[in-house]
XYZ file of C-alpha atoms in Angstrom:
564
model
C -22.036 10.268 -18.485
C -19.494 9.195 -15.985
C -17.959 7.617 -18.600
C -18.055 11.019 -20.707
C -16.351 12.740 -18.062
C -13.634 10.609 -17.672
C -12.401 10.522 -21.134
C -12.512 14.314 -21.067
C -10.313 13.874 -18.058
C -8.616 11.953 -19.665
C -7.542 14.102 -22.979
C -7.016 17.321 -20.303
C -4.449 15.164 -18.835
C -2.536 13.988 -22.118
C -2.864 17.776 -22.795
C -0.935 18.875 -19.567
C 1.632 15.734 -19.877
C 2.838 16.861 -23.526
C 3.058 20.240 -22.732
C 5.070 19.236 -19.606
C 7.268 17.058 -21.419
C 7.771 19.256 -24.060
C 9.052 22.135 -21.589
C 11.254 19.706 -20.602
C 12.454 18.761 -24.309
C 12.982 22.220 -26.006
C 12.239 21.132 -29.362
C 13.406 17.769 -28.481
C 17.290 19.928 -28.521
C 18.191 20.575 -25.677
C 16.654 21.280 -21.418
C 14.765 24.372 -20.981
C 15.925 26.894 -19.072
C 14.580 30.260 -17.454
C 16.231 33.525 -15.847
C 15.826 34.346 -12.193
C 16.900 37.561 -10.349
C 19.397 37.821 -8.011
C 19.135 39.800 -4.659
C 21.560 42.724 -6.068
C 18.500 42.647 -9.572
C 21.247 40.431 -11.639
C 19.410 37.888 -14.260
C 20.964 34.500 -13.776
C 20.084 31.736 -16.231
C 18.633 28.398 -14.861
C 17.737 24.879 -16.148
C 13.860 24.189 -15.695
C 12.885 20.683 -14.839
C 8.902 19.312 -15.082
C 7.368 17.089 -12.561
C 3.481 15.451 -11.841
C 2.870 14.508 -8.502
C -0.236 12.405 -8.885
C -1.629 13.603 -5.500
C -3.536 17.128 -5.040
C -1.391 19.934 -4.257
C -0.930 23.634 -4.103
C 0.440 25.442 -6.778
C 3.715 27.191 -6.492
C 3.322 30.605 -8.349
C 5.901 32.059 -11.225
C 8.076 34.415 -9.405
C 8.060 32.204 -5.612
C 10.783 34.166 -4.192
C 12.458 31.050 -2.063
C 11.917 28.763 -5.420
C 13.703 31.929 -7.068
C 16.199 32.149 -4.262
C 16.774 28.182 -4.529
C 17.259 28.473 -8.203
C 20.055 31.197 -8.372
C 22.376 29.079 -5.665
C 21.643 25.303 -7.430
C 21.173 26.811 -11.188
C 17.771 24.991 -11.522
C 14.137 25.011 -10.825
C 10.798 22.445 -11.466
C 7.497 23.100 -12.980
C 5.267 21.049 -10.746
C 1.943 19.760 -11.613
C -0.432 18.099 -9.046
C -3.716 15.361 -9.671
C -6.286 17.135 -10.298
C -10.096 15.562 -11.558
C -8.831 12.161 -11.891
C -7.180 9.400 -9.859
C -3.691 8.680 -9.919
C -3.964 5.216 -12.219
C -6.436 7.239 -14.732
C -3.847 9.984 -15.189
C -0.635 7.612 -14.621
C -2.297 5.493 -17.672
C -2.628 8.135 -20.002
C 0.968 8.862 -19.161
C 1.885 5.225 -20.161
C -0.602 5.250 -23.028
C 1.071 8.399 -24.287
C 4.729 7.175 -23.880
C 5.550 10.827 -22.861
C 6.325 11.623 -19.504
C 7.794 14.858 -17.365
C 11.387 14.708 -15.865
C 10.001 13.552 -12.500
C 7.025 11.568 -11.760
C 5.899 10.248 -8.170
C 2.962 7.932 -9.640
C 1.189 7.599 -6.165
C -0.764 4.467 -6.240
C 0.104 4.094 -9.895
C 3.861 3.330 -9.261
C 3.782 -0.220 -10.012
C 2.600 0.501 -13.709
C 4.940 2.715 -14.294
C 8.287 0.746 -13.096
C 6.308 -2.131 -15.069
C 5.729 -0.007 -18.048
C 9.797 0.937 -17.941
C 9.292 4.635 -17.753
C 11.953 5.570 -14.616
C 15.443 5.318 -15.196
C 17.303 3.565 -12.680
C 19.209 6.244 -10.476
C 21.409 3.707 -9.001
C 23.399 3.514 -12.011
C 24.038 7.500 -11.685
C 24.646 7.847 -8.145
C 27.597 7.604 -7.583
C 28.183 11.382 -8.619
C 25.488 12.920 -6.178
C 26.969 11.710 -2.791
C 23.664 13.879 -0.914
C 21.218 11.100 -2.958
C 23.551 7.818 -2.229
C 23.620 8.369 1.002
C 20.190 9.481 1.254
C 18.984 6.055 2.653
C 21.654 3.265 4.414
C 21.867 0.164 2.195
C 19.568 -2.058 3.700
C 17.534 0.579 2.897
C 18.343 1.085 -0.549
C 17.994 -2.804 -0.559
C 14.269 -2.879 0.404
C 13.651 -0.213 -2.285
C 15.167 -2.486 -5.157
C 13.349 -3.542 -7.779
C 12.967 -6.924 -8.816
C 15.865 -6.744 -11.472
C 17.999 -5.115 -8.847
C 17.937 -1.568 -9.777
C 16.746 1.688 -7.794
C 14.138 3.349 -9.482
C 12.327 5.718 -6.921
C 13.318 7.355 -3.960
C 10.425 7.876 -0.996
C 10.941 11.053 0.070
C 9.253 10.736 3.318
C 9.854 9.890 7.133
C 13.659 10.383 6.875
C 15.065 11.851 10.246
C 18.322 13.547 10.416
C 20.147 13.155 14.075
C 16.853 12.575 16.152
C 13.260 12.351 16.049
C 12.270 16.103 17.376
C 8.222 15.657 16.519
C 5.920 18.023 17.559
C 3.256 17.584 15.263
C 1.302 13.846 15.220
C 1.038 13.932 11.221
C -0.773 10.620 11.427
C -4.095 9.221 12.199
C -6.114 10.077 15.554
C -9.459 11.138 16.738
C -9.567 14.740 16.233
C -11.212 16.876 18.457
C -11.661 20.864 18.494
C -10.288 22.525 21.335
C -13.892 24.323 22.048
C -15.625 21.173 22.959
C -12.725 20.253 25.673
C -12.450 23.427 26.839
C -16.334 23.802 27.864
C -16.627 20.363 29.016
C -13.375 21.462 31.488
C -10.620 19.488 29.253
C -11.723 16.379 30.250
C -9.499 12.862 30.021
C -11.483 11.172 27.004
C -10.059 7.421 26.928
C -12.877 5.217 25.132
C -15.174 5.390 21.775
C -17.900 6.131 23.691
C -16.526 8.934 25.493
C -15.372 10.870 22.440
C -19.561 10.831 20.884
C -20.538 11.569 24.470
C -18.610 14.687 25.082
C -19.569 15.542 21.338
C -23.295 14.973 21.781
C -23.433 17.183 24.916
C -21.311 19.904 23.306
C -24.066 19.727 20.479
C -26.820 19.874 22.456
C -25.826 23.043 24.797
C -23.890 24.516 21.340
C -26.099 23.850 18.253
C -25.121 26.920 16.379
C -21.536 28.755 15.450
C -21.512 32.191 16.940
C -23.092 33.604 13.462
C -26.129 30.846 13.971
C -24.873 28.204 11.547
C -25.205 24.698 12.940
C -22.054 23.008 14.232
C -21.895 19.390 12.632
C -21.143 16.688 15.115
C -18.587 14.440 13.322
C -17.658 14.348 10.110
C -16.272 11.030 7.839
C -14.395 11.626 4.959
C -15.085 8.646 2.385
C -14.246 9.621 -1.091
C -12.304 7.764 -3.079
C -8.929 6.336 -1.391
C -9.351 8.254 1.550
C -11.805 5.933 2.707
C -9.478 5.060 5.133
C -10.873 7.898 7.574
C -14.102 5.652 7.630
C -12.483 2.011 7.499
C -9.385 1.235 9.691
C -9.946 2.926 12.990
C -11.204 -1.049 14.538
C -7.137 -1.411 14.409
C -6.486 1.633 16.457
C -9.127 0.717 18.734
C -7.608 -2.155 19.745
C -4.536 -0.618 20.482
C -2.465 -1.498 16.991
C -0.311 0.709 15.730
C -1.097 1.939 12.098
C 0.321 -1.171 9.822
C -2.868 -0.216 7.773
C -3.741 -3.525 5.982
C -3.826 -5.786 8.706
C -3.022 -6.274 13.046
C -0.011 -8.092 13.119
C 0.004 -10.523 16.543
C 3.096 -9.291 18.139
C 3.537 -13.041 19.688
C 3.118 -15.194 17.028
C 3.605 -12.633 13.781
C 0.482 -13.199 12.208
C -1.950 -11.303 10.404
C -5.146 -11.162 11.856
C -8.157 -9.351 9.494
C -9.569 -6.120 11.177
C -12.353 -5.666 9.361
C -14.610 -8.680 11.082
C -13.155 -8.117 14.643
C -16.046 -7.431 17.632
C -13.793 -4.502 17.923
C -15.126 -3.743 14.063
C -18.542 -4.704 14.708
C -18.995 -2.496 17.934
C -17.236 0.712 16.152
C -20.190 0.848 13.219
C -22.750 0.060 15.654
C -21.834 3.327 17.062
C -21.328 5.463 14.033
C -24.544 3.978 13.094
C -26.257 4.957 16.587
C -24.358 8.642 16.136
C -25.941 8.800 12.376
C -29.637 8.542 13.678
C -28.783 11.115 16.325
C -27.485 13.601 13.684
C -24.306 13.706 15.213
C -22.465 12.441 12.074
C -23.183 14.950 9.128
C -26.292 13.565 6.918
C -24.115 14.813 3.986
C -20.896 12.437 4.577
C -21.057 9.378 2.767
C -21.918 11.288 0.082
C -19.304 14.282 0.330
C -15.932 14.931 -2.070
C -12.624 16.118 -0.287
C -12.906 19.417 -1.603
C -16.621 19.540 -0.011
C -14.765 18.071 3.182
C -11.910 20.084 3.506
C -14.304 23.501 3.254
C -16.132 22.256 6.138
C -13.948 21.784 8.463
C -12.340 24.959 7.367
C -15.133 26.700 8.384
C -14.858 25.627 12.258
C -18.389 24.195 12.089
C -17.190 20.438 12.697
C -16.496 19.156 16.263
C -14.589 15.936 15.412
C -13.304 13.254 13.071
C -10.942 10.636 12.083
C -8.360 11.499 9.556
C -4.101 11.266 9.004
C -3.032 15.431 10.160
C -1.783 16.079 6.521
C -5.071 14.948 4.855
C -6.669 18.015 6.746
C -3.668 19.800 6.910
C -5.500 22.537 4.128
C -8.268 22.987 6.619
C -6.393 23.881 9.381
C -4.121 26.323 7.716
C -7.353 28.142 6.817
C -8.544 27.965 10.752
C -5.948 29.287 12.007
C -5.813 32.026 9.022
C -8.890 33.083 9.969
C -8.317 34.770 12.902
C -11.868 33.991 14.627
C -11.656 30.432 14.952
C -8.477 29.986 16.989
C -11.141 27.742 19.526
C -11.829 25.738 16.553
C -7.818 24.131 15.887
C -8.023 20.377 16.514
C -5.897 18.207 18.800
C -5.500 14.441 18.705
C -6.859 11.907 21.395
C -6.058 8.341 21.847
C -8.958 6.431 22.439
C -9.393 2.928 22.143
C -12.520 0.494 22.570
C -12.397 -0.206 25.884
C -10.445 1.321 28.996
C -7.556 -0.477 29.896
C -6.197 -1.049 25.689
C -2.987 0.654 25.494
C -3.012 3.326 22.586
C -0.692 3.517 19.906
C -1.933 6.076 17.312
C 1.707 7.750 17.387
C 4.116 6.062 14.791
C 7.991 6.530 14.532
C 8.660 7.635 11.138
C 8.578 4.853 8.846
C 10.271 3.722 5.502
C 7.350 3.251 2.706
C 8.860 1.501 -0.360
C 6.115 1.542 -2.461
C 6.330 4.974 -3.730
C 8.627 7.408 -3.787
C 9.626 9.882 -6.975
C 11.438 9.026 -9.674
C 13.060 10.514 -13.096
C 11.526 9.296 -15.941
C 13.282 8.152 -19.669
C 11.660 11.400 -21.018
C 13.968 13.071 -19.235
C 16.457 14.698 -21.395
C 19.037 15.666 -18.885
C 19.098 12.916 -16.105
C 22.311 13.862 -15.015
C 20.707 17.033 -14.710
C 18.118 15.908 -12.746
C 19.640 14.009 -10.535
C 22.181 17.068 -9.028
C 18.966 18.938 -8.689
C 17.374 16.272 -6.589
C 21.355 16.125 -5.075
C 21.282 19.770 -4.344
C 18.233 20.354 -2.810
C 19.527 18.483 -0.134
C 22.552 20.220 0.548
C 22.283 21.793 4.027
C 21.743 25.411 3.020
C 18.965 24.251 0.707
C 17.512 22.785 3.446
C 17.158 25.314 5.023
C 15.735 27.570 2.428
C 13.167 24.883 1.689
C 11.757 24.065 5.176
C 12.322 27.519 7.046
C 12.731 30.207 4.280
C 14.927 33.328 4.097
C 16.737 34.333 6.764
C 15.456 37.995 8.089
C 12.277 37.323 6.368
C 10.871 33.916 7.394
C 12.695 33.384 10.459
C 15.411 35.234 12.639
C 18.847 33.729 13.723
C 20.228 34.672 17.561
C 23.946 34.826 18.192
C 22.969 31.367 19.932
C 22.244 30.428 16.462
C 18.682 29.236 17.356
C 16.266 30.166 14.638
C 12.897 31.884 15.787
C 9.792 33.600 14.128
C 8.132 36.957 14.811
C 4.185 36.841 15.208
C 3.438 37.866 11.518
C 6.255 35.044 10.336
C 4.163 32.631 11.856
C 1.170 34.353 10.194
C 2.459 34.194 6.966
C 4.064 30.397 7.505
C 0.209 28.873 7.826
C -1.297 31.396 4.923
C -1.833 29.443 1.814
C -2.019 32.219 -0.434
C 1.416 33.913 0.985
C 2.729 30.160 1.287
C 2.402 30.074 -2.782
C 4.126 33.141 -3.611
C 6.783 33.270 -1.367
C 7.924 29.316 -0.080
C 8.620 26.515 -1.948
C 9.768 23.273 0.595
C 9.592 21.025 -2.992
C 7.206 18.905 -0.372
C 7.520 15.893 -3.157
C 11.155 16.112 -3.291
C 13.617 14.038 -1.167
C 13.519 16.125 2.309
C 14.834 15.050 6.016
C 11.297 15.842 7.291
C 11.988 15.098 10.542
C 14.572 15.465 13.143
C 17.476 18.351 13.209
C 18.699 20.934 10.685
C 22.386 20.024 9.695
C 23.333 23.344 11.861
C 23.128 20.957 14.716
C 21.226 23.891 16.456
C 17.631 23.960 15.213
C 14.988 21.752 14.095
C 14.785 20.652 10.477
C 11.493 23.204 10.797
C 9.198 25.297 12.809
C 7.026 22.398 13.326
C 10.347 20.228 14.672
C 11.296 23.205 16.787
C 10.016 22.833 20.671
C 10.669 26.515 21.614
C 9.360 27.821 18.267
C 6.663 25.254 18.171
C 5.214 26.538 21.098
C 5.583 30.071 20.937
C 3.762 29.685 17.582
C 0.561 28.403 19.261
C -2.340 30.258 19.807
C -3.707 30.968 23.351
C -6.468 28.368 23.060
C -3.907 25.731 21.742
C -1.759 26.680 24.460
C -4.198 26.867 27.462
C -5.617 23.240 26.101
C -2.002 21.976 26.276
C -1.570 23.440 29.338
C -4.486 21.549 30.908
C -3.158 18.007 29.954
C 0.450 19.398 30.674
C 1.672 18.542 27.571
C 3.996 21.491 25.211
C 3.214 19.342 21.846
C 0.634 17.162 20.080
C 2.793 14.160 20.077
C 2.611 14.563 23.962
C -1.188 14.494 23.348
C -1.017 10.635 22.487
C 1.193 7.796 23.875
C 4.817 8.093 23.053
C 6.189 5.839 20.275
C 7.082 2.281 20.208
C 10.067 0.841 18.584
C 8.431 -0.036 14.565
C 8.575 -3.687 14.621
C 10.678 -5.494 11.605
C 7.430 -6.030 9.525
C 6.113 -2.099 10.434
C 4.254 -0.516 8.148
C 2.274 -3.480 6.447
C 0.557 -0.497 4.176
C 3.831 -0.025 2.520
C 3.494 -3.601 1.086
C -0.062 -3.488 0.820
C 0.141 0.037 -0.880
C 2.149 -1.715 -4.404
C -0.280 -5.017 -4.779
C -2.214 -5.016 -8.403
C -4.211 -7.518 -9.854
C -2.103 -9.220 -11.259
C -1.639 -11.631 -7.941
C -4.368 -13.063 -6.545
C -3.583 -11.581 -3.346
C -3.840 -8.230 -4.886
C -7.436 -9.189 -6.401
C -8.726 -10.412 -3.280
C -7.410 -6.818 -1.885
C -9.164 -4.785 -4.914
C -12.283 -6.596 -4.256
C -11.959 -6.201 -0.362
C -11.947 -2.261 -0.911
C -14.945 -2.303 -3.506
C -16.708 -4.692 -1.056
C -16.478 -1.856 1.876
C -16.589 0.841 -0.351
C -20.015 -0.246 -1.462
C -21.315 -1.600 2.139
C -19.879 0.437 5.248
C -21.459 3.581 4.341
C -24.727 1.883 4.073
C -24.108 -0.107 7.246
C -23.675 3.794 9.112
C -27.072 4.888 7.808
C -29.712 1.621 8.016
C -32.515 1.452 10.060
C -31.587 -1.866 10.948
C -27.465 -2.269 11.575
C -27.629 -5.568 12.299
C -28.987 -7.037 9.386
C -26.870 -4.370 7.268
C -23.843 -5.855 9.315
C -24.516 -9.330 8.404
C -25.271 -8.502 5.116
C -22.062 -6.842 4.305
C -20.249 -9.845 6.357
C -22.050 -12.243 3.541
C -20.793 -9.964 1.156
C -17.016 -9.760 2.311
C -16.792 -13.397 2.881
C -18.330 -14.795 0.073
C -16.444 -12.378 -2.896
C -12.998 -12.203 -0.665
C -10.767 -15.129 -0.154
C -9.198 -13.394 2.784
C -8.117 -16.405 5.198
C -7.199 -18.262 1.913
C -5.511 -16.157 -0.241
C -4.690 -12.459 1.658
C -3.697 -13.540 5.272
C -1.135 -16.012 4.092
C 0.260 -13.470 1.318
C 0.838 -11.214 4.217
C 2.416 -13.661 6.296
C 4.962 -14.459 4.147
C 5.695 -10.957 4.203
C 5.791 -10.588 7.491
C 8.496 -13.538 7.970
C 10.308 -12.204 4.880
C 10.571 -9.056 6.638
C 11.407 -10.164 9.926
C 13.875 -12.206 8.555
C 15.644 -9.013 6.350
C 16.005 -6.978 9.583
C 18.124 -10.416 11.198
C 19.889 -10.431 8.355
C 19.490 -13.727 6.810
């Protein structure tokens, strides 16, 4: 059956990649194109690109007034398609099995087959006409991007700051907790593991039920597929490492040390194990999809959890939509094992070379595609694409500072608004951090301190208020300088099997995939612990194989940034 279902996956897919490449083909004569309306009801004609994004998504809708509004000034527009019933190597494949591709592909986890498989052009040899994309990166940057053969053939789109870092969201990992269960315990300072379940575990007891009498889950632990991670690599955080994902890196000697057998690791499943027999982690977890997960939380009814901001991000939006669950809005802590382990769950933005989107040899206008890409990076794009239309998204001052009436900020964190009327081309290069090129403003709402604020809700703002903090960066520790080597994920993120090091890493995540949900639910965790530390050791060469493959990459790294 599961078989079954994939293939069927698999032929919807094919389906949606010819008919994408063939919009962007025109009878194989010439790039399609599309009319728009101008403000004054004029029809102006536009190119139409095609792009997959092999990550979920949310759809932008025919007629999106700031895609419309985008299109008229740049004379284009893109189709976008997002993953949907399949991962992003089943769907990449049948893009590579095919031979057929859209105009832009970001291949997620699937990148390395598709550089491999020779389906990107390399934009370095067009550049030189689209200043906005040359200059996009430095070119040490551009450097670590190369591919083997020397050529640029993706661009990552993320973590790019423009002046200065102006954060007010932590978009990474954390401890999430809602702002109910600090509020009625009298927003206490929660520094350890056990803290968080305790304060949880008494909130549960005294508040079993949601106002309309359904039961309030404890913690929640999103394991499906890739996003495992929200069950796996906390033992790193605990122990006060900042989020190189694969591995701690010693900050003495610059060696890779393996989280997953630490005390650190041991101690952290003991407790989500103790937590699973007291029903404070949901019974239905281990077993749960992300759409199953993400309608949870959206609900209110779950306390806490462990997850990156933008993997939840959907949830949230529909809390705060809601309009009775402003009480229910999560804020990060930074807790570690032990008292006295400096936190570090807050990252400075970091380059990830290992993915990134790129425009593939379907493509039958690349120079096309590459002033779109160039375009939507021209300052007045910008700031179409992360604050809207002026006088209907935001307001401008004669100080020039950009603010947002009450129903603005309404309609900014309402998905279904959000799909008719704002298109940020989130998989598109974008300086997602730091200033808009005014000078004046933040690149967005979210980067804007006054804004920021003012966009709160009371309970947000009265928990803030308490810890005497304006943002939830301030929530967490501030930032330390990203080491040379910083983030190990983005090297971790492009291994395959075809190096050994990238078996023993396949069979490391099939290994815990299998084994660390059942070491959360057994009767008995410390036989299940051994058990699974049998398992790991005897099927992955980790000390042999994986710790010196990241080594070398650490050195190799450190040794980029000094310039030899």
């Amino acid at each position: 059956m599961r078989r079954l279902k994939r293939a069927a996956a698999g032929l919807m897919a094919l389906a949606m990649i010819v008919g994408m490449s063939a919009c962007g083909k025109t009878g194989e004569k010439e790039q399609k194109t599309d009319t728009v309306k101008t403000a004054d009801g004029k029809e102006v004609e536009v190119k139409v690109f095609s792009a997959f994004f092999a990550v979920p998504g949310n759809e932008v809708e025919e007629g999106n007034v700031v895609q419309d509004k985008i299109a008229e000034k740049i004379g284009a527009k893109c189709e976008m398609e997002w993953l949907v019933g399949q991962t992003a190597e089943e769907a990449i494949g049948v893009m590579i099995a095919g031979g057929e591709y859209p105009d832009f592909v970001d291949a997620s986890s699937g990148m390395k087959s598709m550089v491999d498989a020779g389906a990107f052009i390399a934009i370095d040899e067009l550049w030189d006409n689209y200043p906005n994309i040359k200059n996009f990166y430095t070119e040490a940057e551009w450097n670590s991007i190369r591919a083997e053969d020397g050529h640029i053939y993706i661009i990552p789109q993320f973590g790019k700051t423009w002046d200065h870092d102006t954060t007010c969201v932590h978009n990474d990992e954390a401890f999430w907790i809602q702002t109910r269960v600090l509020k009625w315990a009298g927003y206490p300072k929660i520094e350890t593991l056990d803290e968080y379940f305790d304060l949880i575990e008494r909130y549960i007891e005294a508040n079993p039920t949601m106002p309309d009498g359904t039961p309030n889950i404890g913690y929640e632990i999103l394991c499906d597929d890739w996003r495992y991670f929200c069950l796996e690599n906390a033992p790193f955080f605990l122990d006060g490492y900042p989020n190189d994902g694969c591995c701690i890196v010693d900050r003495d000697t610059h060696q890779a040390i393996d989280y997953n057998t630490t005390d650190t690791a041991k101690r952290y499943f003991k407790k989500l194990n103790e937590e699973y027999k007291k029903g404070i982690v949901d019974q239905e977890t281990f077993t749960m999809k992300y759409d199953a997960y993400i309608s949870k939380l959206s609900t209110g009814r779950v306390c806490g959890m462990v997850d990156q901001h933008w993997d939840f991000n959907d949830a949230e939006l529909a809390i705060k939509a809601d309009g009775n669950l402003d009480d229910c809005t999560y804020v990060p802590v930074g807790i570690t094992i032990d008292k006295g382990v400096e936190e570090h769950w807050h990252a400075n933005p970091a380059l990830d070379v290992s993915n990134g989107v790129g425009i593939t040899v379907s493509c039958k206008d690349p120079e096309g595609a590459m002033k779109f890409m160039n375009d939507l990076l021209d300052p007045e794009i910008l700031t179409l694409r992360n604050w809207g239309i002026e006088g209907v998204n935001y307001n401008k001052g004669e100080d020039g500072v950009f603010t947002r009436t009450e129903e603005m900020r309404a309609n900014a964190n309402e998905q279904t608004y959000i799909n008719k009327n704002l298109c940020p081309y989130a998989y598109f290069p974008n300086y997602s951090n730091g200033m808009d090129h005014d000078g004046v403003n933040g690149c967005d709402a979210n980067h804007q301190a006054t804004e920021f604020y003012e966009s709160l809700n009371d309970e947000i703002k009265e928990c803030f208020d308490a810890y005497g903090v304006k943002t939830y960066v301030e929530m967490l520790n501030a930032a330390p300088e990203n080491e040379a080597w910083y983030p190990m994920w983005s090297y971790s993120n492009a291994l395959t099997t075809d190096t050994p090091e990238g078996l023993v890493w396949t069979e490391m995540a099939n290994v815990k995939h299998e084994y660390l949900p059942k070491v959360c639910i057994a009767d008995d965790f410390d036989s299940a612990w051994n058990e699974y530390l049998t398992e790991y050791k005897n099927k992955c060469d980790v000390d042999g194989t994986l710790l010196p493959a990241f080594n070398k990459e650490i050195q190799r790294r450190i040794d980029v940034a000094a310039g030899k």
